[in-house]
PDB file of N, CA and C in Angstrom:
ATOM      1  N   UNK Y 216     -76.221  89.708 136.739  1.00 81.00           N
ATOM      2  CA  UNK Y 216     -75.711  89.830 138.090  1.00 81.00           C
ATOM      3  C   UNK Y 216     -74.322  90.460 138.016  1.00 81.00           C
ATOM      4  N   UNK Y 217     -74.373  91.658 138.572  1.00 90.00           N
ATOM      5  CA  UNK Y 217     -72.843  92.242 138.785  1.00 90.00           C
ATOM      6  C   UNK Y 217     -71.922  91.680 140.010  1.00 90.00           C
ATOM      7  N   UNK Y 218     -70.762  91.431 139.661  1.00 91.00           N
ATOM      8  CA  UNK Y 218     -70.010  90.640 140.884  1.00 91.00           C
ATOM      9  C   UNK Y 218     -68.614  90.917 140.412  1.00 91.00           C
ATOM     10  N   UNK Y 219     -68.380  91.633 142.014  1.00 93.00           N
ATOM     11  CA  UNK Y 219     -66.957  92.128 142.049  1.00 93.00           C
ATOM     12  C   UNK Y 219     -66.502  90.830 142.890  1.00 93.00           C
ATOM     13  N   UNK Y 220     -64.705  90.503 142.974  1.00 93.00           N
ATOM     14  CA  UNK Y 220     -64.005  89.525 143.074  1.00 93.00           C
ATOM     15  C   UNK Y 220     -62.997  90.409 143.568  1.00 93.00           C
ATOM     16  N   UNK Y 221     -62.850  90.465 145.163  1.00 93.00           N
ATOM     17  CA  UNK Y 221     -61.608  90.756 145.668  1.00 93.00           C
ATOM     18  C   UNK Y 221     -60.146  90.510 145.591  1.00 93.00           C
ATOM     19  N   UNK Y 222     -59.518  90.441 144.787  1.00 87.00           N
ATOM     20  CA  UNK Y 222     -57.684  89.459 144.801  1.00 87.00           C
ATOM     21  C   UNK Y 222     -58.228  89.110 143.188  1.00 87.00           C
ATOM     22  N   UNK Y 223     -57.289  89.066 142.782  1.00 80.00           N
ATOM     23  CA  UNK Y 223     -56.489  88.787 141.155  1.00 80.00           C
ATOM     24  C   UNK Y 223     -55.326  87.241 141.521  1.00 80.00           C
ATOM     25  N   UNK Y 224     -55.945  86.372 142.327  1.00 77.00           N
ATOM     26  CA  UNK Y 224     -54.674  85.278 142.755  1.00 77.00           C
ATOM     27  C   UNK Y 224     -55.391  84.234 141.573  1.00 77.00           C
ATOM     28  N   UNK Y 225     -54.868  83.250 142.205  1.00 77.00           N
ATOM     29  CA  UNK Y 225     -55.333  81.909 141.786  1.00 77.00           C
ATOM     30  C   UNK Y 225     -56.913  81.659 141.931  1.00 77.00           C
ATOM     31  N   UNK Y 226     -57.248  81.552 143.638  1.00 87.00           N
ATOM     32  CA  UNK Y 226     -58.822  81.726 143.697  1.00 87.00           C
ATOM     33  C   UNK Y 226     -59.684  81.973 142.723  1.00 87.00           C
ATOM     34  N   UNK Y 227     -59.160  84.123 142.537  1.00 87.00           N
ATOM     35  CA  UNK Y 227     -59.910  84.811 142.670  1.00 87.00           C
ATOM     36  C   UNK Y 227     -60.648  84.673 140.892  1.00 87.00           C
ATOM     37  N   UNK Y 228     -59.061  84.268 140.141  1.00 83.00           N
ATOM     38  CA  UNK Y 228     -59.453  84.097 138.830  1.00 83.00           C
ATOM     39  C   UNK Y 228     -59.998  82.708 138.787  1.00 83.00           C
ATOM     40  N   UNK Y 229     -59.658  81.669 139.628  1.00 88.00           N
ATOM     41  CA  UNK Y 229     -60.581  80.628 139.184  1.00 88.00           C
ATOM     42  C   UNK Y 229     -62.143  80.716 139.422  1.00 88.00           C
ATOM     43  N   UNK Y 230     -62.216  81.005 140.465  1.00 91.00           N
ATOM     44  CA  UNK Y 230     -63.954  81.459 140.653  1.00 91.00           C
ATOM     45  C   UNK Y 230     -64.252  82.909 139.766  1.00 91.00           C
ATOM     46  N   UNK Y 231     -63.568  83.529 138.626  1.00 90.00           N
ATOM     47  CA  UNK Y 231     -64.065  84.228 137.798  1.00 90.00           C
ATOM     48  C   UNK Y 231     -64.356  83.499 136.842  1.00 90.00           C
ATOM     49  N   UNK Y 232     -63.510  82.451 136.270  1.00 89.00           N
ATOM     50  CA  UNK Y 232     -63.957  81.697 135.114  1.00 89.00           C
ATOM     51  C   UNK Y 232     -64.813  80.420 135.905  1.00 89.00           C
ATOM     52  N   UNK Y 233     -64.817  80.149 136.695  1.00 91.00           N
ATOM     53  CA  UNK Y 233     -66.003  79.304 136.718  1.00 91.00           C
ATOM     54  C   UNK Y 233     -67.349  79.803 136.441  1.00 91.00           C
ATOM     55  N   UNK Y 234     -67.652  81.125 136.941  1.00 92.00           N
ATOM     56  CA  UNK Y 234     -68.938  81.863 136.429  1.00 92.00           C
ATOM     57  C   UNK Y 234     -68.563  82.518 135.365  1.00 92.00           C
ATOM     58  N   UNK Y 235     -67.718  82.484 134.709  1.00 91.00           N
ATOM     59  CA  UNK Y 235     -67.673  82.768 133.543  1.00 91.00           C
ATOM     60  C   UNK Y 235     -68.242  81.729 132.459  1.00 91.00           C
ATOM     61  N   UNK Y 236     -67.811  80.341 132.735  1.00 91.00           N
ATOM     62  CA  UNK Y 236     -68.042  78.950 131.986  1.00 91.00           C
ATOM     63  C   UNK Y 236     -69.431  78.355 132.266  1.00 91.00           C
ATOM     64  N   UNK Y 237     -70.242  79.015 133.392  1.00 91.00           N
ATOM     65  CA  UNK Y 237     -71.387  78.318 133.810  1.00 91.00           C
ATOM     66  C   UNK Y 237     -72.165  79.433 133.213  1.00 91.00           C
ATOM     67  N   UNK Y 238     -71.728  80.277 132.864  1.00 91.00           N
ATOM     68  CA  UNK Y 238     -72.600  81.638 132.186  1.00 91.00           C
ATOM     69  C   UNK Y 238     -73.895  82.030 133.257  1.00 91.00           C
ATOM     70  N   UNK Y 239     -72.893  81.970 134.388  1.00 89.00           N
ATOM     71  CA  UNK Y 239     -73.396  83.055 135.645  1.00 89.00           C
ATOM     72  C   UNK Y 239     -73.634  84.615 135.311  1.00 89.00           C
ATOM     73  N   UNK Y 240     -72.741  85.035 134.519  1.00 91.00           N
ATOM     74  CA  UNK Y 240     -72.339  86.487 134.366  1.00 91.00           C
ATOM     75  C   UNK Y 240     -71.679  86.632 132.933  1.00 91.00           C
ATOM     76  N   UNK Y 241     -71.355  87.245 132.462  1.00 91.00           N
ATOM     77  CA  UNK Y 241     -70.908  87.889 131.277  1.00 91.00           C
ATOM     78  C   UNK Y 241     -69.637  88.754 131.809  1.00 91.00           C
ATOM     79  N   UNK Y 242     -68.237  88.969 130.729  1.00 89.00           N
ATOM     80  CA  UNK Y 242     -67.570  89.541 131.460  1.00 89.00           C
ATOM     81  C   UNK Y 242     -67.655  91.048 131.459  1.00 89.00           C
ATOM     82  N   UNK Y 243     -68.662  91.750 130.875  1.00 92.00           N
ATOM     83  CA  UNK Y 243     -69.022  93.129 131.308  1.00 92.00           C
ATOM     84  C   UNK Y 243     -69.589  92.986 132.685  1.00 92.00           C
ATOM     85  N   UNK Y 244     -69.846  91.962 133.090  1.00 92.00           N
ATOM     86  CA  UNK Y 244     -70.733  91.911 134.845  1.00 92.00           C
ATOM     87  C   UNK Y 244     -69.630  91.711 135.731  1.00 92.00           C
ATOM     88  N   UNK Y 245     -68.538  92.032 135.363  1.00 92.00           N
ATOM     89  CA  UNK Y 245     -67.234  91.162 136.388  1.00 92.00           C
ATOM     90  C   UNK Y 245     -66.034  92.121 136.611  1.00 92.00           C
ATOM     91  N   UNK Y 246     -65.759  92.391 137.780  1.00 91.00           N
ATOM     92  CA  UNK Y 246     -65.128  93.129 138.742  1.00 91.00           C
ATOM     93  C   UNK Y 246     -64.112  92.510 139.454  1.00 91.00           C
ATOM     94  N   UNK Y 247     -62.602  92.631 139.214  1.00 88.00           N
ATOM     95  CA  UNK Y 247     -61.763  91.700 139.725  1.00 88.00           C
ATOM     96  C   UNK Y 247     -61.290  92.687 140.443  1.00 88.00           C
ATOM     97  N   UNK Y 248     -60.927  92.992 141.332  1.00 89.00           N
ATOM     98  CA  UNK Y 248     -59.908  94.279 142.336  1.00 89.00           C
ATOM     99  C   UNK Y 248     -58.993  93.994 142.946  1.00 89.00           C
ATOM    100  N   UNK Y 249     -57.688  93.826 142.373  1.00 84.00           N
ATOM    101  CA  UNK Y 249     -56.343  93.668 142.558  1.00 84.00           C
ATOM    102  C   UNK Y 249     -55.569  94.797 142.824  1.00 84.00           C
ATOM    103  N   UNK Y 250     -54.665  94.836 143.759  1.00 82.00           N
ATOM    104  CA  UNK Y 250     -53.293  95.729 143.867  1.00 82.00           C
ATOM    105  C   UNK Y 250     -52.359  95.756 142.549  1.00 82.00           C
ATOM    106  N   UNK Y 251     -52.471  94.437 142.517  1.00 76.00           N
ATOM    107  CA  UNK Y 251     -50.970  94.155 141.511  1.00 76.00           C
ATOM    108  C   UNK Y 251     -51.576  94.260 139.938  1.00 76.00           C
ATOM    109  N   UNK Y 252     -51.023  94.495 138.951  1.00 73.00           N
ATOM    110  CA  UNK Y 252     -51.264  94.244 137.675  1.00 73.00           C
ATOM    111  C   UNK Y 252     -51.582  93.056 137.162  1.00 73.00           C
ATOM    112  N   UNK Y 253     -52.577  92.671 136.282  1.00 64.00           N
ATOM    113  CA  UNK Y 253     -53.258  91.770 136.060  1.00 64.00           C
ATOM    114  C   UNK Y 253     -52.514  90.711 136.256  1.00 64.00           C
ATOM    115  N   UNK Y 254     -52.888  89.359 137.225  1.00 68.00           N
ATOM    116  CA  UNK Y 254     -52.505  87.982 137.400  1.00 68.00           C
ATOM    117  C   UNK Y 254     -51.076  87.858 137.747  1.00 68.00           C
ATOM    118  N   UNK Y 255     -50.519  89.310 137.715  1.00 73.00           N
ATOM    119  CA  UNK Y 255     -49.356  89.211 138.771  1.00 73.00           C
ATOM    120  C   UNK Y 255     -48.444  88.072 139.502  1.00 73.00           C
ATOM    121  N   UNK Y 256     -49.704  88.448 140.773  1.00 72.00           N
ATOM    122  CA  UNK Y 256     -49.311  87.499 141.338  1.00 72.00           C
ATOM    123  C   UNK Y 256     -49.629  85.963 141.564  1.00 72.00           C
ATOM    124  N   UNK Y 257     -50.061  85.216 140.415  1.00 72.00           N
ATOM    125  CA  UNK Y 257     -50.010  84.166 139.652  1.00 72.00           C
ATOM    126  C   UNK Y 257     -48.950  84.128 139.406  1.00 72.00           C
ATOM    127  N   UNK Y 258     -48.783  84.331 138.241  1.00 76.00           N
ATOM    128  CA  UNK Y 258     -47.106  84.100 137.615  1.00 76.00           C
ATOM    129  C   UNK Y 258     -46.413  84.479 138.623  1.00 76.00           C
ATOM    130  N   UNK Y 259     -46.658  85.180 139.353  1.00 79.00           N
ATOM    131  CA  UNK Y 259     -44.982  85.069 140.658  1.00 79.00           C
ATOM    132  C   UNK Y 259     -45.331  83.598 141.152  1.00 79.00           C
ATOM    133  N   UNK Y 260     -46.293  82.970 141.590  1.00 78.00           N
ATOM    134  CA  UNK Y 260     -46.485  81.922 142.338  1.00 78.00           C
ATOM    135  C   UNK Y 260     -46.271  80.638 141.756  1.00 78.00           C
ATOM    136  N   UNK Y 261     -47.141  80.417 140.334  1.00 77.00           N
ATOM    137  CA  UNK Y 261     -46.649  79.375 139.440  1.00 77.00           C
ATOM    138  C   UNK Y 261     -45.789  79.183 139.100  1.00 77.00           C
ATOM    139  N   UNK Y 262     -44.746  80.294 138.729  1.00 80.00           N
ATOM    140  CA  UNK Y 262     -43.242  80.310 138.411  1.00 80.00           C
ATOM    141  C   UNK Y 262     -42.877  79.626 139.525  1.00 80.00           C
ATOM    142  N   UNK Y 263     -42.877  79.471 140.860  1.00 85.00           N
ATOM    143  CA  UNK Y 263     -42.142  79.260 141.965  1.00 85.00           C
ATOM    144  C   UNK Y 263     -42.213  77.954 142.095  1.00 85.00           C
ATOM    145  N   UNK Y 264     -43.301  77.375 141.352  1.00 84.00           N
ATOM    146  CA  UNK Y 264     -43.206  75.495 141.234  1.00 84.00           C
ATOM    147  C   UNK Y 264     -42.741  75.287 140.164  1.00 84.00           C
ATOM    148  N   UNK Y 265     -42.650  76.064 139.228  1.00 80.00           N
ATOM    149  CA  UNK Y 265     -42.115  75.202 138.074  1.00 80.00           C
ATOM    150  C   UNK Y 265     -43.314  75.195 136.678  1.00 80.00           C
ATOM    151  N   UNK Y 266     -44.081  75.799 136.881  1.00 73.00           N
ATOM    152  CA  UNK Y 266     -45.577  75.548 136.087  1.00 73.00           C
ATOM    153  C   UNK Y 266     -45.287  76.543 134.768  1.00 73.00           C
ATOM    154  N   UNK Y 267     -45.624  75.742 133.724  1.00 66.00           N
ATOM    155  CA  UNK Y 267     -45.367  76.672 132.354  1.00 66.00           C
ATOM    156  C   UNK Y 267     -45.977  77.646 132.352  1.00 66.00           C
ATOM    157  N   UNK Y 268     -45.990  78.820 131.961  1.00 58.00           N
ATOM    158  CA  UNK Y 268     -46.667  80.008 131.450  1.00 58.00           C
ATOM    159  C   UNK Y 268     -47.425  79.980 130.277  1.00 58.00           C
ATOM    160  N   UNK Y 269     -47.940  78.918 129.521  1.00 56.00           N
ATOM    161  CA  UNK Y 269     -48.615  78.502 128.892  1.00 56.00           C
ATOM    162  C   UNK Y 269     -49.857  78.151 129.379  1.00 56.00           C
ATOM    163  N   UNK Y 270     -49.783  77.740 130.718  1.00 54.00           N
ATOM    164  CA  UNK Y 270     -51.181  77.211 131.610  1.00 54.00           C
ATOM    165  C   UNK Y 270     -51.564  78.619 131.718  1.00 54.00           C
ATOM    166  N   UNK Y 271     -50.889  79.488 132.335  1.00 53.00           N
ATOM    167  CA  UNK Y 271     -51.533  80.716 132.863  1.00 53.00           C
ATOM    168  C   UNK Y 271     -52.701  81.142 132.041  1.00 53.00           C
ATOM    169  N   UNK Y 272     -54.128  81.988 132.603  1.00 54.00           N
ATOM    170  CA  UNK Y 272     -54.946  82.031 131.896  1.00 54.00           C
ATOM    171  C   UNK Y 272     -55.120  83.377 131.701  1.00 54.00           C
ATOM    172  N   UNK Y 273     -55.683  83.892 130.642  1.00 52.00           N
ATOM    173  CA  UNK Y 273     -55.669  85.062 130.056  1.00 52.00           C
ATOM    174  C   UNK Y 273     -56.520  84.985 129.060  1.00 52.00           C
ATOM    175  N   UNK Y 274     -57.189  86.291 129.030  1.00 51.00           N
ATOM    176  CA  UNK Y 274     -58.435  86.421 127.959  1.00 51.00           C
ATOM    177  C   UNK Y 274     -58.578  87.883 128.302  1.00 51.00           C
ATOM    178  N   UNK Y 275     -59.118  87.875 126.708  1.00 49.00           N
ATOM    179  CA  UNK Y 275     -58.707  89.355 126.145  1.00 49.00           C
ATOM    180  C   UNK Y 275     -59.883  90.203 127.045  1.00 49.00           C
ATOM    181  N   UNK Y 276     -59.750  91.513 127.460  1.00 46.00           N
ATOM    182  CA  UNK Y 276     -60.397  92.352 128.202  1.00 46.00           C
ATOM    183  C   UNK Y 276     -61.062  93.734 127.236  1.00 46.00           C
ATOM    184  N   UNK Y 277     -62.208  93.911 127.356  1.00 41.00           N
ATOM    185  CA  UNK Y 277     -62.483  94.932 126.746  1.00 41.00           C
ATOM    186  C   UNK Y 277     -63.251  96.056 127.543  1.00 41.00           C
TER     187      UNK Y 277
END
């Protein structure tokens, strides 16, 4: 199943790795379409509470 994911936020990457972890899709099937550069605007937002950059999630892209 191919599935594009509008926004690169918080959401958009959590409902990517949830079908990522339920092995809905594979990440050659996965389409994230963001303005900003990858997870961006995450780290602008988590930074703004206080949240380590260690939580932030990231996985390698090929």
């Amino acid at each position: 199943m191919r599935t594009i994911i509008i926004g690169g936020g918080i959401q958009g990457i959590t409902i990517a790795l949830k079908l990522l972890e339920e092995r809905k899709l594979t990440i050659h099937d996965l389409l994230i379409i963001d303005p900003y550069p990858f997870i961006s605007r995450w780290k602008t937002i988590t930074n703004k509470i206080g949240m380590d950059s260690r939580y932030i999630c990231s996985w390698p892209i090929s």
